CSV table of C-alpha atoms and ligand atoms in Angstrom, one decimal:
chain,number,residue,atom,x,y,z
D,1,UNK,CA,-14.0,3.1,-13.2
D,2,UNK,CA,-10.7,2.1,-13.1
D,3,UNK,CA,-7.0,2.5,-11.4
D,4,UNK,CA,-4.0,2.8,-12.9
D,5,UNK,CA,-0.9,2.2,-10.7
D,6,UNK,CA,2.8,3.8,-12.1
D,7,UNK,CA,6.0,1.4,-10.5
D,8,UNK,CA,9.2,4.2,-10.2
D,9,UNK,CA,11.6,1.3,-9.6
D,10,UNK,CA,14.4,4.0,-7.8
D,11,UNK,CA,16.1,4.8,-4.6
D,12,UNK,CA,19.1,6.5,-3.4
D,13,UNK,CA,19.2,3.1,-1.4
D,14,UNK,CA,17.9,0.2,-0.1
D,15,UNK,CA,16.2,0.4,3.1
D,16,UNK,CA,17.0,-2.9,5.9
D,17,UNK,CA,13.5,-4.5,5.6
D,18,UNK,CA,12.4,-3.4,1.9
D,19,UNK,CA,11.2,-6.2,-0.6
D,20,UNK,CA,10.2,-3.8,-2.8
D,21,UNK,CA,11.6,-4.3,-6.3
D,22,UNK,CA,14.0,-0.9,-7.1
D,23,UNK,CA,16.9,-0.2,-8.4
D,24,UNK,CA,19.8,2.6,-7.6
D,25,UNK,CA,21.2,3.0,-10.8
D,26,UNK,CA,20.5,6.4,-11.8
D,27,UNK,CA,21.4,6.0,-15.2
D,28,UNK,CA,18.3,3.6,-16.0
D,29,UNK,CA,15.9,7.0,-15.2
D,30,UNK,CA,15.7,8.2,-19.5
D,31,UNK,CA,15.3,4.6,-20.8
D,32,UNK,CA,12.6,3.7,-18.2
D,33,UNK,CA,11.0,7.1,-18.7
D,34,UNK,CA,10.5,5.8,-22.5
D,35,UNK,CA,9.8,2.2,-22.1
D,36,UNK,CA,7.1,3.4,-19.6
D,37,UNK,CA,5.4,5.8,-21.8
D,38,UNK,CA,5.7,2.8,-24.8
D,39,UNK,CA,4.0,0.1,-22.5
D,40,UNK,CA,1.2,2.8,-21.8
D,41,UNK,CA,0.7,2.8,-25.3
D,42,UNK,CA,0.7,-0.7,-25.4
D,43,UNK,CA,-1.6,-1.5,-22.5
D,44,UNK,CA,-4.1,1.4,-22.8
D,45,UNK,CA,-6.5,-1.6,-23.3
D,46,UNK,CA,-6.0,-3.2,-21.1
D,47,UNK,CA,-8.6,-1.9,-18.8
D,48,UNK,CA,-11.5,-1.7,-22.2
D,49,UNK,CA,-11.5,2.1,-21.8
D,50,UNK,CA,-13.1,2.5,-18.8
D,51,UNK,CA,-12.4,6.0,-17.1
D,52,UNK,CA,-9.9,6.5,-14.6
D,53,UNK,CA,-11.1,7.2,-10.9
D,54,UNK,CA,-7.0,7.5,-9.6
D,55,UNK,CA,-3.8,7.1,-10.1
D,56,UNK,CA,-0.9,6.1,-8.1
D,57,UNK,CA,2.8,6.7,-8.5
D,58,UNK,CA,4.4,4.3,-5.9
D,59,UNK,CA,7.9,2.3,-6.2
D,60,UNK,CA,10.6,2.7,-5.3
D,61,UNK,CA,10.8,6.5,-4.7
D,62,UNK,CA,9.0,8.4,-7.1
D,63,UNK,CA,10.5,11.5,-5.6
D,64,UNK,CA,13.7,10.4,-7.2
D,65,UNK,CA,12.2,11.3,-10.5
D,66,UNK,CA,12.5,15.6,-11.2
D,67,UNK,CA,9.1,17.2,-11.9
D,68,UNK,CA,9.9,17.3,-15.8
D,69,UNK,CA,10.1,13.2,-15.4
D,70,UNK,CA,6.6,13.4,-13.6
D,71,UNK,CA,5.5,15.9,-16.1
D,72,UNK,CA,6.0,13.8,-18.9
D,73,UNK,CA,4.5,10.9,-17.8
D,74,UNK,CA,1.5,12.6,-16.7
D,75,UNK,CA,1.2,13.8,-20.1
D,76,UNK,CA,2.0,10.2,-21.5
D,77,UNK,CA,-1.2,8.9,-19.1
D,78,UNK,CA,-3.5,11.9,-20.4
D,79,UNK,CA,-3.1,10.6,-23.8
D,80,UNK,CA,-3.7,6.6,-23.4
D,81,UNK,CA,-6.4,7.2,-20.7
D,82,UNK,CA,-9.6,8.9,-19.9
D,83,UNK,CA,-8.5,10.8,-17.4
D,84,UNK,CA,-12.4,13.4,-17.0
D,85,UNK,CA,-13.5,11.9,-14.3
D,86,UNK,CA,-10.2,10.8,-12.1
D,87,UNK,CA,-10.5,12.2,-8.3
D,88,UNK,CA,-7.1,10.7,-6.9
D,89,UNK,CA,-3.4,11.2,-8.3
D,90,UNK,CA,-1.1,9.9,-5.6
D,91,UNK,CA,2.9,10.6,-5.5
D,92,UNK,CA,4.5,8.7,-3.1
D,93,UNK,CA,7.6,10.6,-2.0
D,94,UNK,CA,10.5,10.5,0.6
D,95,UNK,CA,10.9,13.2,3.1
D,96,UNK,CA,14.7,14.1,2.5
D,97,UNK,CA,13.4,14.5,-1.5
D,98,UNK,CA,11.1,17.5,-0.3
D,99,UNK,CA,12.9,20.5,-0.7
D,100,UNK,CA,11.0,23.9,-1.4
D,101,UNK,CA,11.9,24.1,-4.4
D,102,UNK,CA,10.4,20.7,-5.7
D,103,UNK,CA,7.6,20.8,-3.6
D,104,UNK,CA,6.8,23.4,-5.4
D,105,UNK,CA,7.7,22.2,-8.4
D,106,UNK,CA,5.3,19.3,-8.1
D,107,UNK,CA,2.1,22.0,-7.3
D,108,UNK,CA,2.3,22.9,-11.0
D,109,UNK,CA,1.6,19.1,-11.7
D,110,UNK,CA,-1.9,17.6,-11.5
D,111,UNK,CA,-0.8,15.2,-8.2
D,112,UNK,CA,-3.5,15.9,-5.5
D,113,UNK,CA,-2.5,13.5,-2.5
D,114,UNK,CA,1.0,13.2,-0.9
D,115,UNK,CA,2.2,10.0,0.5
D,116,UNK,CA,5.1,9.9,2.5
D,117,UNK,CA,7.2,7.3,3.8
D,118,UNK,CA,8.1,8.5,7.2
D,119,UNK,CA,8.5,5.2,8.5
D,120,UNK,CA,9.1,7.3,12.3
D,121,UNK,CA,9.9,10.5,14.0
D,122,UNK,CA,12.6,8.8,15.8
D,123,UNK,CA,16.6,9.1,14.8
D,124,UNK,CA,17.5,5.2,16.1
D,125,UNK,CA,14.4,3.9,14.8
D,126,UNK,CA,15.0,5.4,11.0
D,127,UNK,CA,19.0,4.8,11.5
D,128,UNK,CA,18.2,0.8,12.0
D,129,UNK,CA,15.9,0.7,9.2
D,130,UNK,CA,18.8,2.4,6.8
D,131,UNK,CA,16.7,5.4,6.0
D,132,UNK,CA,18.2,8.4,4.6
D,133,UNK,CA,16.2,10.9,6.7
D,134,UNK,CA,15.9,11.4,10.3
D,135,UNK,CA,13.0,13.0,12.4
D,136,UNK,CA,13.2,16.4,12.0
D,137,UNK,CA,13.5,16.1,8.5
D,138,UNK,CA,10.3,14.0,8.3
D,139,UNK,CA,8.3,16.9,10.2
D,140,UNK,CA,9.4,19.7,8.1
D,141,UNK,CA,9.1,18.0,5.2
D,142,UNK,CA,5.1,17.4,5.7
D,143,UNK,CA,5.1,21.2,6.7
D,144,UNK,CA,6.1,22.1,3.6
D,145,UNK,CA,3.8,20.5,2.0
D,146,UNK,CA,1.1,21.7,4.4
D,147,UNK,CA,2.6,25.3,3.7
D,148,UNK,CA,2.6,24.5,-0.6
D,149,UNK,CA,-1.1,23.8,-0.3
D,150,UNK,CA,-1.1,20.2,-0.1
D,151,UNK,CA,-4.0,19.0,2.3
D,152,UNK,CA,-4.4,15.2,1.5
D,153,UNK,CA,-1.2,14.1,2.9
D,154,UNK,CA,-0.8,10.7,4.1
D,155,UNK,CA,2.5,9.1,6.3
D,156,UNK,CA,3.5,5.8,6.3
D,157,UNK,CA,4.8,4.6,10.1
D,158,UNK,CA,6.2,1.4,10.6
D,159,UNK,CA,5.7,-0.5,14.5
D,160,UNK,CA,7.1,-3.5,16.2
D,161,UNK,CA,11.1,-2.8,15.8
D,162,UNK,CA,13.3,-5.2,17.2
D,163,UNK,CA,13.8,-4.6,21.2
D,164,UNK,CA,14.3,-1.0,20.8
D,165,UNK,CA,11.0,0.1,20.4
D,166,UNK,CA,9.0,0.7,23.6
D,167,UNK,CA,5.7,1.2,24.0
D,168,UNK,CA,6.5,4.3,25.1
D,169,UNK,CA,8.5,5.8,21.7
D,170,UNK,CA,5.8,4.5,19.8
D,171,UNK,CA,3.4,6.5,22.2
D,172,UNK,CA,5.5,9.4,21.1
D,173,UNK,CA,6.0,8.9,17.5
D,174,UNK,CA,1.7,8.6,17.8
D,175,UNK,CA,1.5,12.0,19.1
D,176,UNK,CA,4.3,13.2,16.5
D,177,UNK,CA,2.3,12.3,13.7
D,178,UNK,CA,-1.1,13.8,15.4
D,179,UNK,CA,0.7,17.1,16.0
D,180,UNK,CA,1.2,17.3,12.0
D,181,UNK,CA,-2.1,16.9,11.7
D,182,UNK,CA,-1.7,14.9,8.4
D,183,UNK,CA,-5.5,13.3,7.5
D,184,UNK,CA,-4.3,10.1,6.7
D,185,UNK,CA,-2.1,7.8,8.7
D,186,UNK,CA,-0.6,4.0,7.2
D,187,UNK,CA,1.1,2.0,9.6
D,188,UNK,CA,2.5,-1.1,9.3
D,189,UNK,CA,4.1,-3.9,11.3
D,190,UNK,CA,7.9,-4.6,10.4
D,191,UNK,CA,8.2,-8.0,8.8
D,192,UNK,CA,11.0,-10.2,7.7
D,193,UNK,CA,10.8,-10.5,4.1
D,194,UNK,CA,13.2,-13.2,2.6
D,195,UNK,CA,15.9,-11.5,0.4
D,196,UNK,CA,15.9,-8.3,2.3
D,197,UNK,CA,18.8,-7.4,4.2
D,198,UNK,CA,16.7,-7.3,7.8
D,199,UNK,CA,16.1,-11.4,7.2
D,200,UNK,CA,20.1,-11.6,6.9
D,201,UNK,CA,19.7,-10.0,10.0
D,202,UNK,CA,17.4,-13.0,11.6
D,203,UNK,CA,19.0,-15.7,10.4
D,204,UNK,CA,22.6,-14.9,11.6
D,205,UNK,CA,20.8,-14.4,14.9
D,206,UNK,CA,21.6,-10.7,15.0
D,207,UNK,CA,18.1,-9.3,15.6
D,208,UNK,CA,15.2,-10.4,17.8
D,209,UNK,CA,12.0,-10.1,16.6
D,210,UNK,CA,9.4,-8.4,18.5
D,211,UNK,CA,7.5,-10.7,20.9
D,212,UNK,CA,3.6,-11.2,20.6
D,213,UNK,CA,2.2,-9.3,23.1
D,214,UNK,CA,4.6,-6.3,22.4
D,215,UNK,CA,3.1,-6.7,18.8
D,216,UNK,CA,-0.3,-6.6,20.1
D,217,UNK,CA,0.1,-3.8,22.6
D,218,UNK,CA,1.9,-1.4,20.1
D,219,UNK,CA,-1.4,-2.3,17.6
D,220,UNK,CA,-3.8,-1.2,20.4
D,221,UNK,CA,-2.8,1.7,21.1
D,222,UNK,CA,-2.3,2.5,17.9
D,223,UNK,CA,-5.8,1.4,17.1
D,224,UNK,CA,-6.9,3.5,20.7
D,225,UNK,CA,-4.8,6.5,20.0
D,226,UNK,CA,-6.0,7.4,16.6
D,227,UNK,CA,-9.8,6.9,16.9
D,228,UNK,CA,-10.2,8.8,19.8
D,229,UNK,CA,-8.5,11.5,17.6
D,230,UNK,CA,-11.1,11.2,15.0
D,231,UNK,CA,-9.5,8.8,12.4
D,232,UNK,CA,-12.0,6.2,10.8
D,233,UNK,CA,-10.2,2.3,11.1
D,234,UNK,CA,-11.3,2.0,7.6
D,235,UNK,CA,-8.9,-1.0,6.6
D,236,UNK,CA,-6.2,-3.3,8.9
D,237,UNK,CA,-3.3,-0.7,8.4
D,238,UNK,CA,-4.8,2.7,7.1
D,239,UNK,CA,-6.6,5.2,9.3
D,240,UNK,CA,-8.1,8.2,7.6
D,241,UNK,CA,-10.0,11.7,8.6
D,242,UNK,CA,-13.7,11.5,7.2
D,243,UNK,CA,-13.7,12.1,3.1
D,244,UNK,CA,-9.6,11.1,3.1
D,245,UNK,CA,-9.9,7.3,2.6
D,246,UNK,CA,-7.9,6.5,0.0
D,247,UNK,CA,-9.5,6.0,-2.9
D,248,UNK,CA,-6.5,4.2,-4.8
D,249,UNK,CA,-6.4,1.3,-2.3
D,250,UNK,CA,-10.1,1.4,-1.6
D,251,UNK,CA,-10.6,0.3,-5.2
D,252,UNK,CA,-8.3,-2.6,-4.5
D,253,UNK,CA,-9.6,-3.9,-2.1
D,254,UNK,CA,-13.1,-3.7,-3.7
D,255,UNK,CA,-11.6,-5.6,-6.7
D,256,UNK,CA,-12.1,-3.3,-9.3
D,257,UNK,CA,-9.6,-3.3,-12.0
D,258,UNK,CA,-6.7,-1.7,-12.4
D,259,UNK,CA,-3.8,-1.8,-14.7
D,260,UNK,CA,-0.1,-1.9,-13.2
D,261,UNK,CA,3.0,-0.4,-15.3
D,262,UNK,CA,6.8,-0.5,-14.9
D,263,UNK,CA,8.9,-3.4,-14.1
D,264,UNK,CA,6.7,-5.6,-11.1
D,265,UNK,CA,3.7,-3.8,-11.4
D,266,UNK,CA,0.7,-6.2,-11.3
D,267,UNK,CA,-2.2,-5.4,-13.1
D,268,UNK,CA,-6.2,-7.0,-12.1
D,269,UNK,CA,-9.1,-7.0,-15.1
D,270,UNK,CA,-11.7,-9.1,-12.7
D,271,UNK,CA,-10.4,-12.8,-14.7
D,272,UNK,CA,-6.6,-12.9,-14.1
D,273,UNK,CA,-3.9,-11.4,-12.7
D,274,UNK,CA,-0.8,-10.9,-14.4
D,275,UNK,CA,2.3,-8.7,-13.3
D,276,UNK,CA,5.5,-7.3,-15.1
D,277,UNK,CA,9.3,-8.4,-14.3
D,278,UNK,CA,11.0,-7.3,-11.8
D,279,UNK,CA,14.1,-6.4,-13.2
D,280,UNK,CA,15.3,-3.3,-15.3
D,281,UNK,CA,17.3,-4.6,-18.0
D,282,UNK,CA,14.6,-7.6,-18.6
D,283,UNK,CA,11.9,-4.8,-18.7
D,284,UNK,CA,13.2,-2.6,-21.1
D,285,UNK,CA,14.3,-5.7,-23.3
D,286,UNK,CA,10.5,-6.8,-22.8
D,287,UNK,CA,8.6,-3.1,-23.7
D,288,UNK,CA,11.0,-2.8,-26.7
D,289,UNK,CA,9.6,-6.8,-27.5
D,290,UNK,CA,6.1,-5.7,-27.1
D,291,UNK,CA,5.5,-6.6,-23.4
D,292,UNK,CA,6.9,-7.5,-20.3
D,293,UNK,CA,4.3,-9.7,-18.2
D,294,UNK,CA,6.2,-12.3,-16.4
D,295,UNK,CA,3.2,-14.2,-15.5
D,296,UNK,CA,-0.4,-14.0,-16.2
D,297,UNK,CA,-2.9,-16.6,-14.0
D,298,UNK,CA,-6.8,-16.7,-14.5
D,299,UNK,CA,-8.3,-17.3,-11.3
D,300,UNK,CA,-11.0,-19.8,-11.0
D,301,UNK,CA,-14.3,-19.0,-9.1
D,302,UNK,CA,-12.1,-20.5,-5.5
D,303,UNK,CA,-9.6,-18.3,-5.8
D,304,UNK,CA,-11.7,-15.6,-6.6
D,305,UNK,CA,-13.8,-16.2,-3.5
D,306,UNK,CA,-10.4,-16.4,-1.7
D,307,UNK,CA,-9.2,-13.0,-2.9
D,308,UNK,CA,-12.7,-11.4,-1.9
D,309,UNK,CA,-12.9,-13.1,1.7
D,310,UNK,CA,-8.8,-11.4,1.7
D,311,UNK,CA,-9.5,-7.9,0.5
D,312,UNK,CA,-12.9,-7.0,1.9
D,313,UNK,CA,-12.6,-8.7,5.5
D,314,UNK,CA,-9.5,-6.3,5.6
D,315,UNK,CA,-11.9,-3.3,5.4
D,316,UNK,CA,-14.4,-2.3,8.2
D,317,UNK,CA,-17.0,-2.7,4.9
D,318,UNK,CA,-16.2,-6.1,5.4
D,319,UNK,CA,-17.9,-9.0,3.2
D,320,UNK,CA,-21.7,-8.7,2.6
D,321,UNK,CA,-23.6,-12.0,2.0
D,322,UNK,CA,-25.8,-11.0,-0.3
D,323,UNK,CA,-22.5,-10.1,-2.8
D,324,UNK,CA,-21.0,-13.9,-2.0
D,325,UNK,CA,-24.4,-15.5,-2.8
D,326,UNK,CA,-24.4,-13.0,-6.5
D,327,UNK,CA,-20.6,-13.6,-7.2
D,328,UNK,CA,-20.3,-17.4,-6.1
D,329,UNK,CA,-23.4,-19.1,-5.6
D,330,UNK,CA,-24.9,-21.0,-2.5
D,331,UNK,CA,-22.2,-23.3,-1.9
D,332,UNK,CA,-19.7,-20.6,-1.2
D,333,UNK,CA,-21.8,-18.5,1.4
D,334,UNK,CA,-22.6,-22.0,3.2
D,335,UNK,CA,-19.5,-22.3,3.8
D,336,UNK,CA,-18.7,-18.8,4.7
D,337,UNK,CA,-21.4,-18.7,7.3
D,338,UNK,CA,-20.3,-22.2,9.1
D,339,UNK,CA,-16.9,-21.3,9.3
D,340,UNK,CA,-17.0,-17.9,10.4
D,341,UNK,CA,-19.7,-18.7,13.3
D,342,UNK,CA,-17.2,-20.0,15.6
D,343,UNK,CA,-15.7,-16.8,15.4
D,344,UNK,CA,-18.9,-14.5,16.0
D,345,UNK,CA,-19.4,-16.2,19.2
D,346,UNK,CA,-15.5,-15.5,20.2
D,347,UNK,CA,-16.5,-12.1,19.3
D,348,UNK,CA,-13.6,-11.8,16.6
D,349,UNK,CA,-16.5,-11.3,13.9
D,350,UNK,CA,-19.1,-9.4,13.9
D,351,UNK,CA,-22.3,-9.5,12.1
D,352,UNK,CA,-22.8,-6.3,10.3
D,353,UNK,CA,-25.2,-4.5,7.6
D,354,UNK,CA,-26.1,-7.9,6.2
D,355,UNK,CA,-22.6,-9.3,6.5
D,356,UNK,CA,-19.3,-10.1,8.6
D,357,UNK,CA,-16.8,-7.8,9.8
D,358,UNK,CA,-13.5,-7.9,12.0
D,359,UNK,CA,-14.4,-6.9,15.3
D,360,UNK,CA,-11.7,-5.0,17.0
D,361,UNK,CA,-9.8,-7.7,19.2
D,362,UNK,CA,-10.1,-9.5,15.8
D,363,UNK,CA,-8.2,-7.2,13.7
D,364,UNK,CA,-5.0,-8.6,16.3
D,365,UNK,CA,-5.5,-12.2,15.0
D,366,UNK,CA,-6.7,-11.5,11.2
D,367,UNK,CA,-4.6,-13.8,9.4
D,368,UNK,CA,-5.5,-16.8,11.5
D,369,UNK,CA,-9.3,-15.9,11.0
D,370,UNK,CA,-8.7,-14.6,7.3
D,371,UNK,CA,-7.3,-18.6,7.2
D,372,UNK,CA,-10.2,-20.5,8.0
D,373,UNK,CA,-12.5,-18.5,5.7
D,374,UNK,CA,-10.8,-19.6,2.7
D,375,UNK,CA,-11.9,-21.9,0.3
D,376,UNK,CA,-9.3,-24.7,0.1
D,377,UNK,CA,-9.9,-27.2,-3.0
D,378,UNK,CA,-9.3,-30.6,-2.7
Z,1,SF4,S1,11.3,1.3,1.7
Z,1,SF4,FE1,11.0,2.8,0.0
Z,1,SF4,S2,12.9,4.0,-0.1
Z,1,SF4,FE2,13.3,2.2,1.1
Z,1,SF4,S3,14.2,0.7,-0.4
Z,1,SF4,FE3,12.0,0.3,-0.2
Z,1,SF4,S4,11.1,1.5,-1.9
Z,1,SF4,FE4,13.2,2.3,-1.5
């Protein structure tokens, strides 16, 4: 089975540290509405048929888009895909979008999980990052989704602010966000994404990124506070109730395919990787031309490897040998096995059901161990 991923490229406005591609020109909605439903048309085959399992509206803010947008597009992906045996459909949404009246709205619509960027609970946290909702509004906001009969509803929470955030407002942000009781819980540490307006920030010297060890002690007890509460670690950022992983990004990180519309959506059929442009005007041009890829690369069997050893090591499934000898032969595991045996004895891998995992200290230093189990060709 496959995934299909929707791109709604809109936002009221642009948040400090977002590299997301989006636009806030409102007056783009009706043509993108079109030239999404054409490139569905277009791409249905991309994916050979298969069945959907889920599908994902991220962006942007697909909130900005009324029900009768959602509606229709919904429809659209009814009619290019099999949709009989799909278990996920995900809207990403803001909190200030959530009235009661489109929360509502949306329950007449086949979306079945709710993921929302909170970001925090705390009014100088979301005033720095240039969001458009402040704390109270997040709270009510997954209450009224509660109270419309939403029940897989995951936040997004964002750690590691510059100076301001102490240990002790992300301690209470933590038992915000266990209060709402939400089953599934994404958080992220802030980074400083060229191009965004939180990097102009750095390099005039305005901002001061947070130091290691804050880093580190804000991940712990993050890690800590949500496992003792009953949330499975199930991937380096996500933390779920049991039977509310998400599915979507589950699939991703399994590397099965999945097909990626709207302008900067990327798209995965096992072979290559291509993704659309990130721009509006270009896109539309593009669907009305018969296509918008940007860039399409086939990945040999290294940098397949590479994107396994990425995806799966982020997971606490981890990377079983037995698939490394089937997908890449002998060599490949050989190598897998000497590299990451210096890092089973420091105990920041662990040997698991036939395989290696992150321990937990090693989930605080995963890129530099990701690193040195990557294939490198001469
Ligand atoms: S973080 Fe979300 S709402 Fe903010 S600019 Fe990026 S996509 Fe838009």
């Amino acid at each position: 089975m496959a995934g299909l991923y929707i791109h709604v490229p809109f936002c009221a406005k642009r948040c400090l540290y977002c590299d997301f591609f989006s636009n806030t020109d409102a007056g783009y909605v009706k043509p993108y509405l079109s030239a999404l439903v054409r490139e569905m048309e277009l791409r249905k085959g991309y994916i050979g048929g298969e069945a959907l399992e889920t599908v994902y509206f991220g962006g942007g803010t697909p909130s900005r888009l009324c029900a009768e947008d959602l509606g229709q597009i919904m429809e659209a992906v009814g009619q290019c895909f099999d949709l009989s045996q799909c278990k996920e459909i995900t809207l990403e949404v803001n909190p200030d979008d959530m009235t009661e009246e489109y929360v509502q709205s949306l329950r007449a619509l086949p979306f079945n999980r709710i993921s929302m960027g909170v970001q925090s609970f705390d009014d100088d946290d979301l005033r720095f990052l240039n969001r458009r909702h402040n704390g109270q509004q997040a709270v009510e906001a997954v209450e009224l989704c509660k109270a419309n009969g939403f029940s897989n509803i995951s936040i997004d929470l964002i750690y590691g602010l510059p100076e301001q955030q102490t240990a002790e407002k992300w301690a209470a942000n933590l038992e915000q966000a266990l209060r709402l009781d939400v089953p599934h819980i994404s958080a992220y540490h802030l980074t400083y994404e060229e191009g965004t307006a939180l990097h102009r920030l750095l390099d005039r010297g305005e901002v001061t990124p947070a130091d290691e060890e804050t880093s580190l002690a804000l991940f712990s007890s993050l890690r800590e506070t949500l496992t003792r509460e009953g949330y499975l670690h199930y991937e380096i950022s996500n933390f779920a109730r049991p039977g509310f992983i998400s599915r979507h990004n589950s699939a991703y990180w399994r590397g099965e395919n999945y097909v990626g519309l709207g302008p900067s959506a990327h798209s995965y059929d096992g072979e290559s990787r291509e993704w659309n442009v990130s721009s509006l005007p270009l896109y539309l041009k593009g669907i009305a031309e018969g296509g918008a890829t940007e860039e399409r690369e086939t990945l040999d069997v290294s940098s397949r490897y590479n994107e396994f050893i990425i995806t799966r090591l982020r997971t606490m499934w981890g990377v079983g040998y037995a698939d490394v000898l089937r997908l890449f032969g002998e060599e490949y595991l050989a190598f897998l096995q000497g590299q990451a045996a210096a890092f089973l004895r420091r105990g920041l891998l662990e040997e698991r059901d036939g395989g290696i995992c992150l321990s937990g200290e090693g989930y605080f230093v995963s890129d530099g161990v990701m690193r040195e189990l990557l294939w490198v060709s001469n």
